[in-house]
Coordinates of C-alpha atoms in Angstrom, one line a residue:
Chain A
M29 CA 0.1 0.1 0.1
Q30 CA 2.6 2.4 1.0
E31 CA 4.7 1.6 -1.8
W32 CA 1.9 1.9 -4.1
F33 CA 1.4 5.5 -3.0
E34 CA 4.8 6.5 -3.2
Q35 CA 4.8 5.4 -6.8
V36 CA 1.7 7.2 -7.5
S37 CA 2.8 10.7 -5.9
S38 CA 6.1 10.1 -7.9
K39 CA 4.5 9.9 -11.1
F40 CA 2.5 12.9 -10.0
V41 CA 5.2 14.9 -9.3
M42 CA 6.7 14.0 -12.7
A43 CA 3.9 14.6 -14.5
F44 CA 3.1 18.1 -13.1
V45 CA 5.4 19.4 -10.8
E46 CA 9.1 18.7 -11.9
G47 CA 10.2 21.7 -14.2
D48 CA 7.0 23.7 -13.6
R49 CA 5.6 21.1 -16.0
W50 CA 2.2 22.3 -14.5
K51 CA 2.8 25.6 -16.4
L52 CA 2.7 23.8 -19.9
Y53 CA -1.2 22.5 -18.7
I54 CA -1.8 26.2 -18.0
K55 CA -0.4 27.5 -21.2
G56 CA -2.2 24.7 -23.3
L57 CA -5.4 25.2 -21.7
G58 CA -4.9 29.0 -22.6
V59 CA -4.6 28.4 -26.2
T60 CA -7.4 25.7 -26.3
I61 CA -10.0 28.3 -24.7
E62 CA -8.7 31.3 -26.9
I63 CA -9.1 29.1 -30.1
A64 CA -12.5 28.1 -29.0
F65 CA -13.8 31.4 -27.5
F66 CA -13.0 33.2 -30.7
A67 CA -13.9 30.5 -32.9
A68 CA -17.6 30.5 -31.1
I69 CA -18.1 33.9 -31.8
L70 CA -17.0 33.5 -35.3
G71 CA -19.3 30.6 -35.7
L72 CA -22.1 32.6 -34.3
I73 CA -21.7 35.3 -36.7
I74 CA -21.5 33.1 -39.7
G75 CA -24.0 30.7 -38.7
T76 CA -26.6 33.5 -38.2
V77 CA -25.6 35.1 -41.6
V78 CA -25.8 31.8 -43.3
A79 CA -29.1 30.9 -41.6
L80 CA -30.8 34.0 -42.6
M81 CA -29.4 33.5 -46.4
R82 CA -30.7 29.7 -46.0
L83 CA -34.1 30.5 -45.3
S84 CA -34.4 33.3 -47.9
V85 CA -37.2 33.1 -50.4
K86 CA -38.3 35.2 -53.7
R87 CA -41.7 36.7 -53.8
D88 CA -42.9 33.5 -55.5
G89 CA -41.3 31.0 -52.9
R90 CA -38.4 29.7 -54.8
K91 CA -34.9 29.5 -53.3
T92 CA -32.8 32.3 -53.9
L93 CA -29.1 32.1 -55.1
W94 CA -28.1 33.3 -51.6
S95 CA -29.9 30.3 -50.2
R96 CA -28.5 28.1 -52.9
I97 CA -24.8 29.2 -51.7
A98 CA -25.6 28.9 -48.1
G99 CA -26.9 25.3 -48.8
A100 CA -23.4 24.4 -50.5
Y101 CA -21.5 25.9 -47.7
I102 CA -23.6 24.0 -45.2
D103 CA -22.9 20.9 -47.6
V104 CA -19.2 20.8 -48.2
I105 CA -18.3 21.9 -44.2
R106 CA -20.5 19.1 -42.9
G107 CA -19.1 16.4 -45.6
T108 CA -15.6 16.7 -44.7
P109 CA -13.6 15.8 -41.5
S110 CA -12.4 19.1 -39.5
V111 CA -9.3 17.8 -39.1
L112 CA -8.6 18.1 -43.2
Q113 CA -10.5 21.4 -43.4
L114 CA -7.6 22.4 -40.5
L115 CA -5.1 21.0 -42.7
I116 CA -6.2 22.8 -46.0
M117 CA -6.5 26.1 -44.3
W118 CA -3.0 25.5 -42.8
F119 CA -0.9 24.2 -45.7
I120 CA -2.9 25.4 -48.9
V121 CA -5.2 28.6 -48.1
M122 CA -3.6 30.5 -45.6
K123 CA -0.3 29.2 -46.7
S124 CA 1.6 32.3 -46.3
C125 CA 0.0 33.2 -42.7
K126 CA 2.4 32.3 -40.0
N127 CA -0.1 33.1 -37.1
G128 CA -1.0 29.3 -36.3
T129 CA -4.0 30.4 -33.6
L130 CA -5.7 32.8 -36.5
V131 CA -5.4 30.0 -38.9
A132 CA -7.0 27.5 -36.3
V133 CA -9.8 30.3 -35.0
L134 CA -10.6 30.6 -39.1
S135 CA -10.9 27.4 -39.5
F136 CA -12.9 26.1 -36.5
G137 CA -15.0 29.3 -36.8
I138 CA -16.1 28.5 -40.5
N139 CA -16.5 24.7 -39.6
S140 CA -18.5 25.6 -36.7
G141 CA -20.5 28.3 -38.6
A142 CA -22.2 25.5 -40.5
Y143 CA -23.5 23.5 -37.7
V144 CA -24.6 27.1 -36.0
A145 CA -26.4 27.8 -39.1
E146 CA -28.4 24.7 -39.3
I147 CA -29.3 25.1 -35.3
V148 CA -30.3 28.7 -36.3
R149 CA -32.3 27.7 -39.0
A150 CA -34.3 25.3 -37.0
G151 CA -34.7 27.5 -34.4
I152 CA -36.3 30.5 -36.5
L153 CA -38.4 27.8 -38.5
A154 CA -39.7 26.7 -34.7
V155 CA -41.1 30.4 -34.1
D156 CA -44.9 29.8 -35.1
K157 CA -45.5 31.3 -38.6
G158 CA -48.2 33.5 -37.3
Q159 CA -45.8 35.6 -35.5
S160 CA -44.5 36.9 -38.5
E161 CA -47.7 37.1 -40.5
A162 CA -48.9 39.1 -37.7
G163 CA -45.7 41.4 -38.0
R164 CA -46.0 41.7 -41.8
S165 CA -49.6 42.3 -41.7
L166 CA -49.0 45.5 -39.8
G167 CA -46.9 46.8 -42.1
L168 CA -43.4 46.1 -40.8
T169 CA -40.7 44.8 -43.6
K170 CA -39.2 41.2 -43.6
A171 CA -36.2 42.9 -41.5
Q172 CA -38.1 44.3 -39.0
T173 CA -40.0 41.3 -38.3
M174 CA -36.9 39.4 -38.2
I175 CA -35.2 41.5 -35.5
Y176 CA -38.1 42.9 -33.2
I177 CA -40.2 39.5 -33.5
V178 CA -38.7 36.0 -34.8
I179 CA -35.1 36.4 -33.7
P180 CA -35.7 37.1 -30.0
Q181 CA -38.0 33.9 -29.9
A182 CA -35.6 31.9 -31.7
I183 CA -32.7 32.7 -29.6
K184 CA -34.6 31.1 -26.8
N185 CA -35.0 27.9 -28.9
V186 CA -31.5 27.6 -30.1
L187 CA -29.6 28.2 -26.8
P188 CA -29.8 24.2 -25.8
P189 CA -28.2 23.3 -29.0
I190 CA -26.1 26.3 -29.3
G191 CA -24.6 25.4 -25.9
N192 CA -24.0 21.6 -27.4
E193 CA -22.2 23.3 -30.2
F194 CA -19.9 25.0 -27.8
I195 CA -18.6 22.1 -26.1
V196 CA -18.3 20.1 -29.2
L197 CA -15.8 23.0 -30.6
L198 CA -14.1 23.4 -27.5
K199 CA -13.1 19.4 -27.4
E200 CA -12.4 19.5 -31.4
T201 CA -9.9 22.3 -30.7
A202 CA -7.6 19.2 -29.6
I203 CA -6.7 18.6 -33.1
V204 CA -5.0 21.9 -33.4
G205 CA -1.5 20.1 -32.5
Y206 CA -1.6 19.2 -36.5
V207 CA -0.8 22.8 -37.5
S208 CA 2.0 22.8 -34.7
L209 CA -0.2 24.9 -31.8
T210 CA 0.4 23.5 -28.4
D211 CA -2.8 23.3 -26.8
L212 CA -4.0 21.2 -23.9
T213 CA -3.9 18.1 -25.7
R214 CA -0.7 18.3 -27.3
A215 CA 1.1 19.6 -24.1
A216 CA -0.1 16.3 -22.3
N217 CA 1.2 14.5 -25.0
Q218 CA 4.3 16.2 -25.4
I219 CA 5.1 15.5 -21.6
T220 CA 3.8 11.9 -22.0
S221 CA 6.8 11.5 -24.6
R222 CA 9.2 13.6 -22.5
T223 CA 8.3 11.2 -19.0
L224 CA 7.6 8.3 -20.8
E225 CA 4.5 7.9 -18.5
A226 CA 1.2 8.4 -20.1
F227 CA -1.2 7.8 -17.0
M228 CA -0.7 11.1 -15.3
P229 CA -0.7 13.5 -18.2
L230 CA -3.4 12.2 -20.2
I231 CA -5.6 11.5 -17.5
G232 CA -5.2 14.8 -15.8
A233 CA -5.7 16.7 -19.2
A234 CA -9.1 14.8 -19.4
V235 CA -9.9 15.8 -15.8
I236 CA -8.8 19.6 -17.0
Y237 CA -11.5 19.4 -20.2
F238 CA -14.0 18.0 -18.3
V239 CA -14.0 20.7 -15.2
I240 CA -13.9 23.5 -18.1
I241 CA -16.8 21.8 -19.7
K242 CA -18.9 21.4 -16.4
I243 CA -18.4 25.0 -15.5
L244 CA -19.5 25.7 -19.4
T245 CA -22.7 23.7 -18.7
I246 CA -23.6 25.3 -15.4
L247 CA -23.3 28.6 -17.0
L248 CA -25.2 28.1 -19.8
G249 CA -28.3 26.4 -17.6
I250 CA -28.0 29.5 -15.8
L251 CA -28.4 31.5 -19.1
E252 CA -31.3 29.1 -20.1
R253 CA -33.2 29.6 -17.1
R254 CA -33.2 33.2 -16.9
L255 CA -34.3 33.4 -20.5
R256 CA -37.2 31.2 -19.7
R257 CA -38.4 33.0 -16.7
S258 CA -39.0 36.1 -18.6
D259 CA -41.2 33.6 -20.8
N260 CA -43.8 33.3 -18.3
R261 CA -43.8 36.5 -16.6
Chain B
M282 CA -62.3 50.5 -52.0
I283 CA -61.0 46.9 -52.7
I284 CA -61.5 45.4 -56.3
V285 CA -60.9 41.9 -56.9
K286 CA -60.8 40.4 -60.5
D287 CA -60.4 36.8 -61.6
L288 CA -58.4 36.0 -58.4
H289 CA -56.9 32.4 -58.8
K290 CA -54.7 30.7 -55.9
K291 CA -52.9 27.4 -56.7
F292 CA -50.7 25.9 -54.2
E293 CA -47.5 24.2 -54.9
D294 CA -49.1 21.0 -54.0
G295 CA -51.4 21.6 -56.9
N296 CA -54.4 22.3 -54.7
H297 CA -56.3 24.9 -56.5
V298 CA -58.2 26.9 -53.6
L299 CA -59.5 29.7 -55.9
R300 CA -60.8 29.4 -59.1
G301 CA -61.9 32.8 -60.2
V302 CA -63.3 35.2 -57.1
D303 CA -64.7 38.9 -58.3
Y304 CA -65.6 41.2 -55.5
H305 CA -65.7 44.8 -54.7
V306 CA -65.9 46.4 -51.5
R307 CA -66.7 49.4 -51.0
Q308 CA -66.0 52.0 -48.2
G309 CA -67.7 51.2 -44.8
E310 CA -69.4 48.0 -45.8
K311 CA -69.2 45.2 -43.8
I312 CA -68.8 42.0 -45.9
V313 CA -68.9 38.6 -44.1
V314 CA -67.7 35.5 -45.9
I315 CA -69.2 32.1 -44.8
G316 CA -68.6 28.8 -46.3
P317 CA -67.8 25.2 -45.5
S318 CA -63.8 24.5 -44.8
G319 CA -61.7 24.2 -47.7
S320 CA -63.8 26.6 -49.6
G321 CA -61.3 29.1 -50.2
K322 CA -62.5 31.8 -47.8
S323 CA -59.4 32.2 -45.8
T324 CA -57.1 31.9 -48.4
F325 CA -59.4 34.8 -50.1
L326 CA -59.1 36.8 -47.1
R327 CA -55.4 36.3 -47.3
C328 CA -54.9 37.1 -50.7
L329 CA -56.4 40.6 -49.7
N330 CA -52.8 41.9 -48.0
L331 CA -50.9 39.2 -49.7
L332 CA -50.0 37.2 -46.9
E333 CA -50.8 34.7 -49.8
V334 CA -49.5 35.7 -53.2
P335 CA -52.5 34.8 -55.8
T336 CA -51.4 33.1 -58.7
G337 CA -53.8 34.8 -61.2
G338 CA -55.8 38.0 -61.4
E339 CA -55.8 41.4 -59.8
I340 CA -56.3 42.8 -56.6
W341 CA -56.9 46.9 -56.5
F342 CA -56.8 48.9 -53.3
D343 CA -57.7 52.5 -53.2
G344 CA -56.7 52.7 -56.8
Q345 CA -53.2 50.9 -56.5
L346 CA -52.9 47.5 -58.3
I347 CA -51.4 45.7 -55.0
T348 CA -50.9 42.2 -57.2
D349 CA -48.2 44.4 -59.3
P350 CA -44.9 42.9 -58.0
K351 CA -43.0 46.2 -58.3
I352 CA -45.4 47.5 -55.3
N353 CA -44.2 48.5 -52.0
I354 CA -46.4 45.9 -50.1
D355 CA -45.4 46.7 -46.7
K356 CA -46.8 50.5 -47.3
I357 CA -50.2 48.9 -48.7
R358 CA -50.5 46.9 -45.5
Q359 CA -50.2 49.8 -42.9
H360 CA -53.5 50.5 -44.1
M361 CA -54.9 47.2 -44.2
G362 CA -55.8 45.6 -40.7
M363 CA -55.8 41.8 -40.0
V364 CA -56.9 39.8 -37.1
F365 CA -56.1 36.0 -36.7
Q366 CA -57.8 33.0 -35.4
N367 CA -54.9 32.5 -33.4
F368 CA -54.3 36.0 -32.6
N369 CA -50.7 36.0 -33.0
L370 CA -49.7 38.5 -30.2
F371 CA -46.0 38.9 -30.2
N372 CA -45.2 36.6 -27.2
N373 CA -41.7 38.6 -26.8
H374 CA -43.6 41.6 -25.9
T375 CA -45.5 43.3 -23.6
V376 CA -49.6 44.0 -24.5
M377 CA -48.2 47.7 -24.7
E378 CA -45.4 46.9 -26.7
N379 CA -47.6 44.7 -29.0
I380 CA -49.6 47.6 -29.8
T381 CA -47.2 50.5 -30.1
L382 CA -44.2 48.0 -31.9
A383 CA -45.2 49.0 -35.4
P384 CA -46.4 52.6 -35.1
V385 CA -43.4 53.9 -33.7
K386 CA -40.9 51.5 -35.7
L387 CA -42.4 52.5 -38.8
K388 CA -42.0 56.1 -37.6
L389 CA -45.4 57.0 -38.1
M390 CA -45.8 57.7 -34.2
G391 CA -43.4 59.1 -31.7
R392 CA -43.4 56.3 -28.8
E393 CA -45.2 58.5 -26.4
E394 CA -48.1 59.2 -28.6
A395 CA -48.3 55.7 -29.5
G396 CA -48.4 54.8 -25.9
E397 CA -51.2 57.4 -25.6
N398 CA -52.8 56.0 -28.3
A399 CA -52.7 52.7 -27.4
L400 CA -54.0 53.3 -23.8
K401 CA -57.1 55.0 -25.3
L402 CA -57.7 51.8 -27.7
L403 CA -57.2 49.6 -24.7
E404 CA -59.8 51.4 -22.5
R405 CA -62.3 51.3 -25.4
V406 CA -62.1 47.3 -25.1
G407 CA -61.8 47.3 -21.3
L408 CA -58.0 46.0 -20.9
K409 CA -56.2 49.1 -20.0
E410 CA -55.1 47.2 -16.6
K411 CA -53.5 44.7 -19.1
A412 CA -50.8 47.0 -20.6
D413 CA -47.7 45.6 -19.2
S414 CA -48.9 41.9 -19.1
Y415 CA -47.6 39.5 -21.4
P416 CA -49.8 37.4 -23.9
G417 CA -49.0 34.4 -21.8
Q418 CA -51.0 35.6 -18.9
L419 CA -54.2 36.6 -20.9
S420 CA -57.2 34.4 -21.7
G421 CA -58.0 34.0 -25.4
G422 CA -60.7 36.5 -25.4
Q423 CA -58.3 39.1 -24.2
K424 CA -55.5 38.2 -26.5
Q425 CA -58.0 38.2 -29.3
R426 CA -59.4 42.0 -28.4
I427 CA -55.5 43.2 -28.2
A428 CA -54.9 41.8 -31.3
I429 CA -57.8 43.8 -32.8
V430 CA -56.2 46.9 -31.0
R431 CA -53.0 46.3 -32.3
S432 CA -54.2 46.2 -35.8
L433 CA -56.2 49.5 -34.8
A434 CA -53.3 51.2 -33.5
M435 CA -52.1 52.0 -37.3
N436 CA -55.5 53.6 -38.0
P437 CA -56.4 51.3 -41.0
R438 CA -58.8 51.9 -43.5
V439 CA -59.9 48.4 -43.7
M440 CA -60.2 45.5 -41.2
L441 CA -59.6 41.9 -42.2
F442 CA -61.0 39.1 -39.7
D443 CA -60.0 35.6 -40.7
E444 CA -62.1 33.5 -38.5
P445 CA -61.5 35.6 -35.3
T446 CA -63.7 33.6 -32.9
S447 CA -63.0 30.1 -34.1
A448 CA -60.0 29.1 -31.5
L449 CA -62.0 31.2 -28.4
D450 CA -63.9 29.1 -25.7
P451 CA -67.4 29.7 -26.3
E452 CA -67.9 31.9 -23.3
M453 CA -65.0 34.5 -24.8
V454 CA -66.8 34.5 -28.2
G455 CA -69.2 37.4 -27.1
E456 CA -66.9 39.7 -25.8
V457 CA -65.0 39.5 -28.9
L458 CA -68.1 39.8 -31.2
E459 CA -68.9 42.7 -29.1
V460 CA -65.7 44.7 -29.7
M461 CA -66.2 43.7 -33.6
K462 CA -69.8 45.2 -33.5
E463 CA -68.6 48.4 -31.9
L464 CA -66.1 48.9 -34.5
A465 CA -68.8 47.9 -37.4
E466 CA -70.6 50.5 -35.8
S467 CA -67.9 53.3 -35.7
G468 CA -67.8 53.0 -39.6
M469 CA -64.8 50.6 -40.3
T470 CA -65.0 49.1 -43.4
M471 CA -64.8 45.3 -42.5
V472 CA -64.2 41.9 -44.3
V473 CA -65.0 39.2 -42.0
V474 CA -64.6 35.3 -42.6
T475 CA -66.6 33.6 -39.8
H476 CA -69.0 30.8 -38.7
E477 CA -70.9 33.3 -36.3
M478 CA -74.2 33.0 -38.2
G479 CA -75.9 35.6 -35.6
F480 CA -72.9 38.1 -36.4
A481 CA -73.5 37.7 -40.1
R482 CA -77.2 38.6 -39.7
E483 CA -76.8 41.6 -37.2
V484 CA -73.6 43.4 -38.7
G485 CA -73.1 42.6 -42.1
T486 CA -74.4 44.7 -45.0
K487 CA -73.6 42.1 -47.6
V488 CA -72.9 38.0 -46.8
L489 CA -71.4 35.9 -49.4
F490 CA -71.0 32.2 -49.5
M491 CA -67.9 30.9 -51.1
D492 CA -67.4 27.2 -51.9
E493 CA -65.1 25.4 -54.4
G494 CA -63.1 28.6 -54.5
V495 CA -65.5 30.9 -56.3
I496 CA -67.9 33.1 -54.6
M497 CA -71.5 31.2 -54.9
E498 CA -74.0 33.2 -53.7
E499 CA -73.9 37.0 -52.3
N500 CA -76.7 38.9 -50.8
T501 CA -78.0 41.0 -48.1
P502 CA -77.9 39.3 -44.8
G503 CA -81.8 39.3 -45.0
E504 CA -82.2 37.7 -48.1
F505 CA -79.3 35.7 -48.1
F506 CA -80.7 33.6 -44.9
T507 CA -84.3 33.5 -45.4
N508 CA -84.2 33.3 -49.2
P509 CA -80.9 31.5 -50.3
K510 CA -81.1 30.5 -54.0
C511 CA -78.3 28.3 -54.7
P512 CA -78.6 24.6 -53.5
R513 CA -75.3 24.4 -51.9
L514 CA -76.0 27.5 -49.7
Q515 CA -79.6 26.0 -49.0
E516 CA -77.8 22.8 -48.0
F517 CA -74.8 24.5 -46.0
L518 CA -77.6 26.7 -44.1
S519 CA -79.7 23.8 -43.1
K520 CA -76.7 22.0 -41.5
V521 CA -75.4 25.0 -39.6
L522 CA -78.8 26.8 -38.7

């Protein structure tokens, strides 16, 4: 028992304390959060714009060119692996850009945008058609009806799936090691190869991801409840 | 005021709902449209403010051809109020905001003026104390009265009613019809699709019977109910009266 305990604690010291290795995790976590945060914002903006494009119809009810472009974008992004999108962005599209973080943010933002677009589209379609008909019947324009009536109600609908998308995005950034960025996953991996001990760094990184996502989940829950409350006032 | 010429509406699924409707609504008239479900009466009403885009024919409103694709339909709709079966109050806004949103955002009134006007209108339907409530806290009858007020706040030239009492509990039908009667007495031009035969008889200046996408019969309420001519209407009336 004594022996086992000593073994574990020495492995722990090796993985986290020796040579200030804990700083590497923190630094890696910083990179993970930085990329996820900015990519999430970019994804929200792209997603909302693309959803509105996707929903646009001509007067006779046919799809607009915008709608077709948005549809093609969603198809391409969802139809290819995000690792490949990241590599294509890094080695081909933004070949001359040396800022890996920027490339990662753009790549993940564009990727997330496609998923957010589908979530937002569903959220808008879930708002009763009568709401926009009532707006239009009063003489409000399409845009005014969207801004003042439909979108505020759609936000409540989309919050749970958007939260889910953020969580997926945060974990998906674990592949940025491919473009020589040192995020949390890569930091743990590097420490594993330096200490030749896999257990502590990998489990440690997993625990950190878990805690961060748990906190995010709790925050989203609070936000959701707050929005619901104003619903039944 | 509204002239409808050979109106056709064929939905994408091939359902040919309106098959040539001609009608002329004159200023101050109260037109009541009745007919079996699926007869096209709601579609006809929704075509008048282009919530449904007709697939053929013409609609003129105050001398303007509103079925012209180049017309600014938002401007036209400001003068045509519409009341829906399911009320369609904006769920994310208070009663007051529901009423003032359109006049303020369309810059027809300042916020204050719109607020005062809204309170006046709410008083008229006896719901002044609900100004700060949300639609979720109101009964169906209250919602519909507020929906009427919301349309009136735009000072429309004509009011369209799409089965305004069909989604109400029976005990709330009266309060909504009461408001509509008052509105009729104030001289408002109205087109009402309804199943309330009592209302048609009492308030209507003309009653239309629609079936199979056309107007089958048109008459004054007295003649319409006591002396129906076409057999389809006779059959319909014998079932509903």
